[in-house]
PDB file of C-alpha atoms in Angstrom:
ATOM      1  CA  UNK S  24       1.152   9.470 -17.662  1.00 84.00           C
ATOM      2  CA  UNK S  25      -0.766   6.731 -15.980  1.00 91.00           C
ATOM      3  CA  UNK S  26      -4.112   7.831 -14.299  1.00 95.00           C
ATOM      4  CA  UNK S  27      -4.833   6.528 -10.512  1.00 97.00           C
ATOM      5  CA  UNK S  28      -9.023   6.781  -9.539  1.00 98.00           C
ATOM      6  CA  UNK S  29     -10.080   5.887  -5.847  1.00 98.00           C
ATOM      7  CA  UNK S  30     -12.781   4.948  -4.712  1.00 98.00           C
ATOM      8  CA  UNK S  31     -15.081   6.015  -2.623  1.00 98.00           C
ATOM      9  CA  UNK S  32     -13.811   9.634  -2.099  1.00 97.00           C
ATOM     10  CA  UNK S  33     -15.465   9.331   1.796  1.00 97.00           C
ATOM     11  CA  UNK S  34     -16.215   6.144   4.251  1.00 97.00           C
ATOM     12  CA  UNK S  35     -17.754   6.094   7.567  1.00 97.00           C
ATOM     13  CA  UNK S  36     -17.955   3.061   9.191  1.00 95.00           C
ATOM     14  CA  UNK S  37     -19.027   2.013  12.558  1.00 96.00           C
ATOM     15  CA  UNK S  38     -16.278   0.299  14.532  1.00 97.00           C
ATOM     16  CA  UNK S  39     -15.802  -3.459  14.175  1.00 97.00           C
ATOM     17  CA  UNK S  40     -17.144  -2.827  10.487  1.00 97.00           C
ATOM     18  CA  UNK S  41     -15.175  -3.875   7.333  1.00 97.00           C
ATOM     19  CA  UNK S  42     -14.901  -2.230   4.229  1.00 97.00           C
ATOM     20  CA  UNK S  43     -13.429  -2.626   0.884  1.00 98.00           C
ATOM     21  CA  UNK S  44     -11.198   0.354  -1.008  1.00 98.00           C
ATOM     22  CA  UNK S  45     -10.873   0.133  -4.552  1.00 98.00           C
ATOM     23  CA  UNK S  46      -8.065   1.778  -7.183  1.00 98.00           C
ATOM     24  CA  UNK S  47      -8.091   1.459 -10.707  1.00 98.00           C
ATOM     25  CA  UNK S  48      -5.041   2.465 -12.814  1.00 97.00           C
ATOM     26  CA  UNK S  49      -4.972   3.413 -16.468  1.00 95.00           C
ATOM     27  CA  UNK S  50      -2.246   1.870 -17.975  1.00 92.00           C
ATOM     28  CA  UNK S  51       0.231  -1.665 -16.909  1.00 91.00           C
ATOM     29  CA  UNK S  52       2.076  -1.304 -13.798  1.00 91.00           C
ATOM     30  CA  UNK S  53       5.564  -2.180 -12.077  1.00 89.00           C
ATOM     31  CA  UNK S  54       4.873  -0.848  -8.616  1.00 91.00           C
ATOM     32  CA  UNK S  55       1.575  -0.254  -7.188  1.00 95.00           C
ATOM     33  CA  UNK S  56       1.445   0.562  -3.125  1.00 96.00           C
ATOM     34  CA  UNK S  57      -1.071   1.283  -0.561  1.00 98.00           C
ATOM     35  CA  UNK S  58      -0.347   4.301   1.733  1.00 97.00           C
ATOM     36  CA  UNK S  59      -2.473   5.371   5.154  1.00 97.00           C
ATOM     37  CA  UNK S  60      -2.247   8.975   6.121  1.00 95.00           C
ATOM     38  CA  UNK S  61      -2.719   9.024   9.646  1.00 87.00           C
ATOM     39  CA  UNK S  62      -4.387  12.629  11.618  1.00 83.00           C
ATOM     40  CA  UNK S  63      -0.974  13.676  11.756  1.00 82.00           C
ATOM     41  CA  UNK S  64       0.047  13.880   8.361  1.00 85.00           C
ATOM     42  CA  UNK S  65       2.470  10.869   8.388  1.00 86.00           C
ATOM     43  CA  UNK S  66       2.400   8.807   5.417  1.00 91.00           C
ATOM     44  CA  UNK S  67       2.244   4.837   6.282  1.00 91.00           C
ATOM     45  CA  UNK S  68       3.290   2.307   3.928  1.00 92.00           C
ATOM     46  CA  UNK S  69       0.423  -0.400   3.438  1.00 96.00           C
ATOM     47  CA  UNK S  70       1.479  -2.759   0.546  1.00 96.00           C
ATOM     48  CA  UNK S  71       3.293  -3.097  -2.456  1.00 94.00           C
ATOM     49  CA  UNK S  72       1.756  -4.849  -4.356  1.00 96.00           C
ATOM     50  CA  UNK S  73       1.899  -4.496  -8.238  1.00 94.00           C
ATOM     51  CA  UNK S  74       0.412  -8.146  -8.519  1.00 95.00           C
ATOM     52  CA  UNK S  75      -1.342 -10.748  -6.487  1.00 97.00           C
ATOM     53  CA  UNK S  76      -2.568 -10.748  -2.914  1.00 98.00           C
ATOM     54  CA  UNK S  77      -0.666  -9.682   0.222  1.00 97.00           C
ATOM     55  CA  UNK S  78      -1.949  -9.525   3.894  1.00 97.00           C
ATOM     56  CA  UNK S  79      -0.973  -8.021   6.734  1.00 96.00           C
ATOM     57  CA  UNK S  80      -2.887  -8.588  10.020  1.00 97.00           C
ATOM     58  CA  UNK S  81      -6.726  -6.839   9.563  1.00 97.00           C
ATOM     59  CA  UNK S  82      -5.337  -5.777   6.352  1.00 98.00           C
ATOM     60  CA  UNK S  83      -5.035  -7.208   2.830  1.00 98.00           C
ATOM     61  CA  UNK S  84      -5.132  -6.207  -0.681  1.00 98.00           C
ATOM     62  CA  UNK S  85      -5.349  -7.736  -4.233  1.00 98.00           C
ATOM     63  CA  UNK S  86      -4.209  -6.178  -7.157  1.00 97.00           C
ATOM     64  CA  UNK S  87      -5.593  -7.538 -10.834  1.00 97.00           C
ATOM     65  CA  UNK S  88      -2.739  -6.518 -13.000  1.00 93.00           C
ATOM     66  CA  UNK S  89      -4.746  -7.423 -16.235  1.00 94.00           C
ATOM     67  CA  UNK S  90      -7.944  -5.985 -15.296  1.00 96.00           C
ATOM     68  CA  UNK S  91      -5.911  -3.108 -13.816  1.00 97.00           C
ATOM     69  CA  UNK S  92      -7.424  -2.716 -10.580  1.00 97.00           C
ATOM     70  CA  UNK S  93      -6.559  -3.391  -6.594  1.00 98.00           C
ATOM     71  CA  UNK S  94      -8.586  -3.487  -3.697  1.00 98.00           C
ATOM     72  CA  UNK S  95      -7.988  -3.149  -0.247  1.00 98.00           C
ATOM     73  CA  UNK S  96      -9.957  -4.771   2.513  1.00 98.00           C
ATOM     74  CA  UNK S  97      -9.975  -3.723   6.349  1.00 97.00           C
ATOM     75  CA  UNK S  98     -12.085  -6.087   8.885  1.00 97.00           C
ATOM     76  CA  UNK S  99     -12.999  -5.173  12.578  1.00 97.00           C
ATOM     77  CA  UNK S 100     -12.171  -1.462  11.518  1.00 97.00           C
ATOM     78  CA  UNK S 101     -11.101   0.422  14.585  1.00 96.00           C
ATOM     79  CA  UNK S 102     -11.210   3.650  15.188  1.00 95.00           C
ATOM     80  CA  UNK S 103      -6.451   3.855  14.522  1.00 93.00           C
ATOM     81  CA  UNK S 104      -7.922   2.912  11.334  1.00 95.00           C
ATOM     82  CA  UNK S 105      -9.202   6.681  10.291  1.00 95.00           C
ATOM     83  CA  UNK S 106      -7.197   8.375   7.644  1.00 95.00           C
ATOM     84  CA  UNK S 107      -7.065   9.088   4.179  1.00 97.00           C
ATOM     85  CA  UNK S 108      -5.896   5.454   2.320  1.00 98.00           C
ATOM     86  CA  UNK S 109      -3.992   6.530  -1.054  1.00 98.00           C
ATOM     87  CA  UNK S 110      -3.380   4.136  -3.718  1.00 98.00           C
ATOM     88  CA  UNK S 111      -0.502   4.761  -6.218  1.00 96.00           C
ATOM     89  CA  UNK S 112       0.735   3.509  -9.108  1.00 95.00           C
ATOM     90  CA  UNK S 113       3.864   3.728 -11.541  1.00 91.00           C
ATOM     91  CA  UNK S 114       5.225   1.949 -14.658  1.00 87.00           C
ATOM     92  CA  UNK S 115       8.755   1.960 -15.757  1.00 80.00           C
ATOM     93  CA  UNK S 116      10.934   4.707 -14.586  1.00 76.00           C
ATOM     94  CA  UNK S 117       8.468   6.975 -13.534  1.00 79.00           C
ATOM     95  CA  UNK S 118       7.782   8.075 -10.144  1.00 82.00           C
ATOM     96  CA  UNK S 119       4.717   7.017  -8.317  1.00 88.00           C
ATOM     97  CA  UNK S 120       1.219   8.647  -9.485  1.00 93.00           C
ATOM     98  CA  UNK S 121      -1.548   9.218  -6.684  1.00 96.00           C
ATOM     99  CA  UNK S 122      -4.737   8.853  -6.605  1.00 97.00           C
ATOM    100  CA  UNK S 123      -7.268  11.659  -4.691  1.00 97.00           C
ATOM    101  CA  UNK S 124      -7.798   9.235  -1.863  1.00 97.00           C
ATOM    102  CA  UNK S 125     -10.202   7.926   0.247  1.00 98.00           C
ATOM    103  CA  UNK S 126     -11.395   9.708   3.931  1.00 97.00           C
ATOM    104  CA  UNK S 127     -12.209   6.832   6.119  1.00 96.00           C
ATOM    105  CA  UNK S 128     -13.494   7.891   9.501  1.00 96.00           C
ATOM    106  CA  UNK S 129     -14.497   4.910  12.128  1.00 96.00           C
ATOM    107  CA  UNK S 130     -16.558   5.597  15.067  1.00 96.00           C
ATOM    108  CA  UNK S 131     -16.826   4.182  18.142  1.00 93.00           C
TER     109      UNK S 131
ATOM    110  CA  UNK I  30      13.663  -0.632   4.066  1.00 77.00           C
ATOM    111  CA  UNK I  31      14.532   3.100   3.996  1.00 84.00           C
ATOM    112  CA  UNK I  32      14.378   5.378   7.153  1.00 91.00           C
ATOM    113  CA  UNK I  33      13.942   8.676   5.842  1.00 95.00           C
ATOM    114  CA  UNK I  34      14.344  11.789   7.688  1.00 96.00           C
ATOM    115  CA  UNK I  35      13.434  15.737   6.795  1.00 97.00           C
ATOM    116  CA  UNK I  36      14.301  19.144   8.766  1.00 97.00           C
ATOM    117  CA  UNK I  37      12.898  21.684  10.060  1.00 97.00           C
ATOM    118  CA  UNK I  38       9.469  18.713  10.690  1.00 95.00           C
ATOM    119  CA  UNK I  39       7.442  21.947  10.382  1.00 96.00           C
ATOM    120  CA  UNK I  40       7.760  26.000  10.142  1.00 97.00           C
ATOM    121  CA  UNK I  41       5.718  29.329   9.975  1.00 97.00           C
ATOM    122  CA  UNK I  42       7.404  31.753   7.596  1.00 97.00           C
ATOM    123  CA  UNK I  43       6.726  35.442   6.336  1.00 97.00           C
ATOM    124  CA  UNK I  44       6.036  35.925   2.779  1.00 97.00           C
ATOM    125  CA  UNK I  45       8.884  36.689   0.608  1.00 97.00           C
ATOM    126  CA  UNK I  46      11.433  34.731   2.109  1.00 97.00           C
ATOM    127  CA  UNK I  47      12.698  31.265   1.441  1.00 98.00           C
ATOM    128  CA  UNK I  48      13.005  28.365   3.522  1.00 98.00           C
ATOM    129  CA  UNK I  49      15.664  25.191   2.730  1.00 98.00           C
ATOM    130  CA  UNK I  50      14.014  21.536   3.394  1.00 98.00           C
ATOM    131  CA  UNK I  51      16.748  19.029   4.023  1.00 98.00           C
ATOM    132  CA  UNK I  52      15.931  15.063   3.363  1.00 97.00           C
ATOM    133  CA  UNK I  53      18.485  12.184   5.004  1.00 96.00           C
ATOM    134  CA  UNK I  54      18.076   8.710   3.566  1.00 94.00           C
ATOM    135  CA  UNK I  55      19.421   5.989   5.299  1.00 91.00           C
ATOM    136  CA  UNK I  56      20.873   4.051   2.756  1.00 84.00           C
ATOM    137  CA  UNK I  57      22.275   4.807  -0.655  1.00 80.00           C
ATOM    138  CA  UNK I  58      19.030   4.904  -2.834  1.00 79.00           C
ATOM    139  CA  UNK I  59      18.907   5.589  -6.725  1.00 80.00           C
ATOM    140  CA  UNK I  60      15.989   7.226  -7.053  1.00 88.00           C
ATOM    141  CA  UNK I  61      15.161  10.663  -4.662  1.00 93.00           C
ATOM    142  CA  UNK I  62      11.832  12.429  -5.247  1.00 95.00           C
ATOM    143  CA  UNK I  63      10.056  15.371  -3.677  1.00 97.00           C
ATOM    144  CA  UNK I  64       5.777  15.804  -3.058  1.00 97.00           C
ATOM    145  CA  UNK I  65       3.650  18.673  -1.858  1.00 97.00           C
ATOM    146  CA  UNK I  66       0.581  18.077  -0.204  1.00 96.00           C
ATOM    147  CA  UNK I  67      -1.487  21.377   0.001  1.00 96.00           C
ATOM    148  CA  UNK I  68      -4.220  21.167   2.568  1.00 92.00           C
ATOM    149  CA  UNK I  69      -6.910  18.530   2.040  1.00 91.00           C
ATOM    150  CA  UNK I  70      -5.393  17.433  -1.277  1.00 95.00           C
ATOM    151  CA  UNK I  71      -3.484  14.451  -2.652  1.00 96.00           C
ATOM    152  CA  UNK I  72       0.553  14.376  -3.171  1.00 96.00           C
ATOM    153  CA  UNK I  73       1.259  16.152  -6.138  1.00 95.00           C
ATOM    154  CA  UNK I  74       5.304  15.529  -7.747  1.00 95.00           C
ATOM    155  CA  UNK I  75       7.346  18.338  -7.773  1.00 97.00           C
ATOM    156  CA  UNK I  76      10.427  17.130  -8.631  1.00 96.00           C
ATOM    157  CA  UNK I  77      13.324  14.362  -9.349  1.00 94.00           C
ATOM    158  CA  UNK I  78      16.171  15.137  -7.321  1.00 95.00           C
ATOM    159  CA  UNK I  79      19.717  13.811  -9.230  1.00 90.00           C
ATOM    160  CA  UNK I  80      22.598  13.148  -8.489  1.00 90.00           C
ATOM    161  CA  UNK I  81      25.114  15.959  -9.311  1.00 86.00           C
ATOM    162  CA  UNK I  82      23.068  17.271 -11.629  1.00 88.00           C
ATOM    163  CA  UNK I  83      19.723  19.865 -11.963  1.00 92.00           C
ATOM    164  CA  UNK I  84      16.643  17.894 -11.059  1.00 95.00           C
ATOM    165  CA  UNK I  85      14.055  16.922 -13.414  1.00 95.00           C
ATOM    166  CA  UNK I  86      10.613  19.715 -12.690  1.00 96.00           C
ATOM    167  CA  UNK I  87       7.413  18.181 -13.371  1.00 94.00           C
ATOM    168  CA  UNK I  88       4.580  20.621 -15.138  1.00 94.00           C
ATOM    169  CA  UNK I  89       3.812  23.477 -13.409  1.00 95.00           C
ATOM    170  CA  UNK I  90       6.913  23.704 -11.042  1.00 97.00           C
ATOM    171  CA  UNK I  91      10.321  25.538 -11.932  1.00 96.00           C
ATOM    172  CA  UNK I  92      13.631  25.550 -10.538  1.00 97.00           C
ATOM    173  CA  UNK I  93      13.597  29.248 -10.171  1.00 97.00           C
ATOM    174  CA  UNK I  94      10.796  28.455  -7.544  1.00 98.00           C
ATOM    175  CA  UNK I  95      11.729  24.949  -6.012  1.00 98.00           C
ATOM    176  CA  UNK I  96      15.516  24.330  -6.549  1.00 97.00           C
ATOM    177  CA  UNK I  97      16.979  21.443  -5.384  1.00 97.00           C
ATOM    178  CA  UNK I  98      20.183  19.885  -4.666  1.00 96.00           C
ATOM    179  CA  UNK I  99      21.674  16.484  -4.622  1.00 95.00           C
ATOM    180  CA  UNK I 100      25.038  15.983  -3.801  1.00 93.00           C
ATOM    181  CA  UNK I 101      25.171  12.367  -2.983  1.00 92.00           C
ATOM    182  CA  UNK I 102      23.228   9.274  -2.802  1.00 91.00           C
ATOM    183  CA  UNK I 103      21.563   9.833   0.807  1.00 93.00           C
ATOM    184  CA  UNK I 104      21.201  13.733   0.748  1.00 95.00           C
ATOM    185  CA  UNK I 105      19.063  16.021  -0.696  1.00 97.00           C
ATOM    186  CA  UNK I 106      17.426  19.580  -0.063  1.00 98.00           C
ATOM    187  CA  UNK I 107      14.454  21.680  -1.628  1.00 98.00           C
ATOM    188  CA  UNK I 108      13.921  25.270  -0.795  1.00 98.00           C
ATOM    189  CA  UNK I 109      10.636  26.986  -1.158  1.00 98.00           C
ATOM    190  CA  UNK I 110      11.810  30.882  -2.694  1.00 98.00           C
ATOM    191  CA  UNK I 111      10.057  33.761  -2.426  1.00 97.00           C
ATOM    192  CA  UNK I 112       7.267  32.328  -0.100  1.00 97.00           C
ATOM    193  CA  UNK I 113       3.329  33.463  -0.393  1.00 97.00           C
ATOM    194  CA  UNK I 114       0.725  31.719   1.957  1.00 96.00           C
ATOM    195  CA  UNK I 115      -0.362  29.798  -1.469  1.00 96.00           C
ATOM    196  CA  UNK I 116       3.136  27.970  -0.843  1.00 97.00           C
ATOM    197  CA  UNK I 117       1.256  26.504   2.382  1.00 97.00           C
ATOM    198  CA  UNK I 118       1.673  22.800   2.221  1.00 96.00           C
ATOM    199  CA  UNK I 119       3.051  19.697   3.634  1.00 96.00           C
ATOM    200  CA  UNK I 120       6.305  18.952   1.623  1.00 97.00           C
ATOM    201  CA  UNK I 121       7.280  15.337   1.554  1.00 96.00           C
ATOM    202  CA  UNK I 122      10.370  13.585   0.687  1.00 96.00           C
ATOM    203  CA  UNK I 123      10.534  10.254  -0.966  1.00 94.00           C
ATOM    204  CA  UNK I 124      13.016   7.637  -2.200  1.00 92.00           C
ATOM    205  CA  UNK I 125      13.305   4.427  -4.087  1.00 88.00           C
ATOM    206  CA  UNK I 126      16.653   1.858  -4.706  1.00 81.00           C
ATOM    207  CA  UNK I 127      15.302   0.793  -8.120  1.00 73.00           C
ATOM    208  CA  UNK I 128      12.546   0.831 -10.515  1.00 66.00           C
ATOM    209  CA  UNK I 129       9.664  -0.769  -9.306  1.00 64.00           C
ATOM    210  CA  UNK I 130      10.724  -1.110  -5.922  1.00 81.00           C
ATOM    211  CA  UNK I 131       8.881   0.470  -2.898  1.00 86.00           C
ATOM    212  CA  UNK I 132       9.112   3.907  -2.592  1.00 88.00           C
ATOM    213  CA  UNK I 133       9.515   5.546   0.767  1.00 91.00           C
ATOM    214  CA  UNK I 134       8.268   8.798   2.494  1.00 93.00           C
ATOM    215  CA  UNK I 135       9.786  11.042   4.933  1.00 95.00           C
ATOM    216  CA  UNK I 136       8.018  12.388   8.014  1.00 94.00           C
ATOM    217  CA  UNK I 137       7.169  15.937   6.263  1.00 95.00           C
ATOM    218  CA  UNK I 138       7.591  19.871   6.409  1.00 96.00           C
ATOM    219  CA  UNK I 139       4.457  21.257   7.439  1.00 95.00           C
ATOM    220  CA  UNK I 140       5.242  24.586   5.871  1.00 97.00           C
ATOM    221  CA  UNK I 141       2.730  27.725   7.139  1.00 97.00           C
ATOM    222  CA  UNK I 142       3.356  31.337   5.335  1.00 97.00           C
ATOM    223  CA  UNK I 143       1.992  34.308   6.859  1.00 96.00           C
TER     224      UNK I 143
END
């Protein structure tokens, strides 16, 4: 099955900061989303985005179908922002893949 | 978009029992998929949950274990058997209309065995 890598595993960042989150699949895609994991567990859709750029307030992401990567930027980080950010990514039928994640903790 | 919606949102169980997950979708959705999270880890598949018939297990996970039911299109339940503490986990529920759509996530069972 298709292989989703994060990157970095771990971000701290200093409020008002911005950052960039990076995924990089293995194989062509049909869906590819962008998920934020609050403190409590709840699991927050960002994007879908299998292709092109999308952008949503301090948010936005890009994914390179060809090169088979996406990124996803956060400006003025604030601290609502800390999480775990999970990229995942499917192709045909198949049910979404996951990536490990990355821990993002912003402090004031 | 989907609303989805999971029961009991959390429970502490004794080892050795069994505990039933229920998942409410919304709308009528094709595609109905269940996720563990075990602590500090990503979402790991368990299992394709369809309709009227046994779901599909992924590696490592066995309907003897995990088995599921889906008797319609918005409805769906996984029960944890025989519980040990390494059963500890956040189980999620998820759905998608169509292939290559978004998929949606339920709230979660935070699931604690003593």
């Amino acid at each position: 099955g298709i292989q989703v890598e994060q990157s970095p595993p771990d971000l701290i960042l200093q409020e008002g900061a911005n950052s960039t989150l990076r995924c990089n699949f293995s194989d062509s895609v049909n869906n590819l989303q962008w998920f934020h994991q609050n403190p409590w567990g709840q699991l927050i859709n960002l994007f879908y985005i299998p292709s092109g750029t999308k952008q949503n307030g301090r948010l936005s992401a890009t994914t390179v179908a060809t090169e088979r990567y996406s990124l996803l930027y956060i400006s003025s980080s604030q601290t609502t922002d800390s999480g775990v950010y999970f990229c995942a990514a499917s192709s045909g039928y198949s049910t979404l893949t996951f990536g490990k994640g990355t821990m993002l903790l912003v402090s004031p | 978009s989907a609303v989805i919606s999971q029961k009991p949102s959390r429970d502490i169980c004794q080892r050795g029992t069994s505990l039933t997950i229920q998942c409410q979708v919304d709308s009528q959705v094709t595609m109905m998929f269940w996720y563990r999270q075990q602590p500090g880890q990503s979402l790991t598949l368990i299992a394709t949950a369809n309709q009227g018939s046994e779901a599909t297990y992924e590696s490592g996970f066995v309907i003897d274990k995990f088995p599921i039911s889906r008797p319609n299109l918005t409805f769906s339940t996984l029960t944890v058997s025989n519980m040990s503490p390494e059963d500890s986990s956040i189980y999620l529920c998820s759905s998608r209309a169509v292939s290559g759509d978004t998929q949606y996530f339920g709230p979660g069972t935070r699931l604690t065995v003593l």
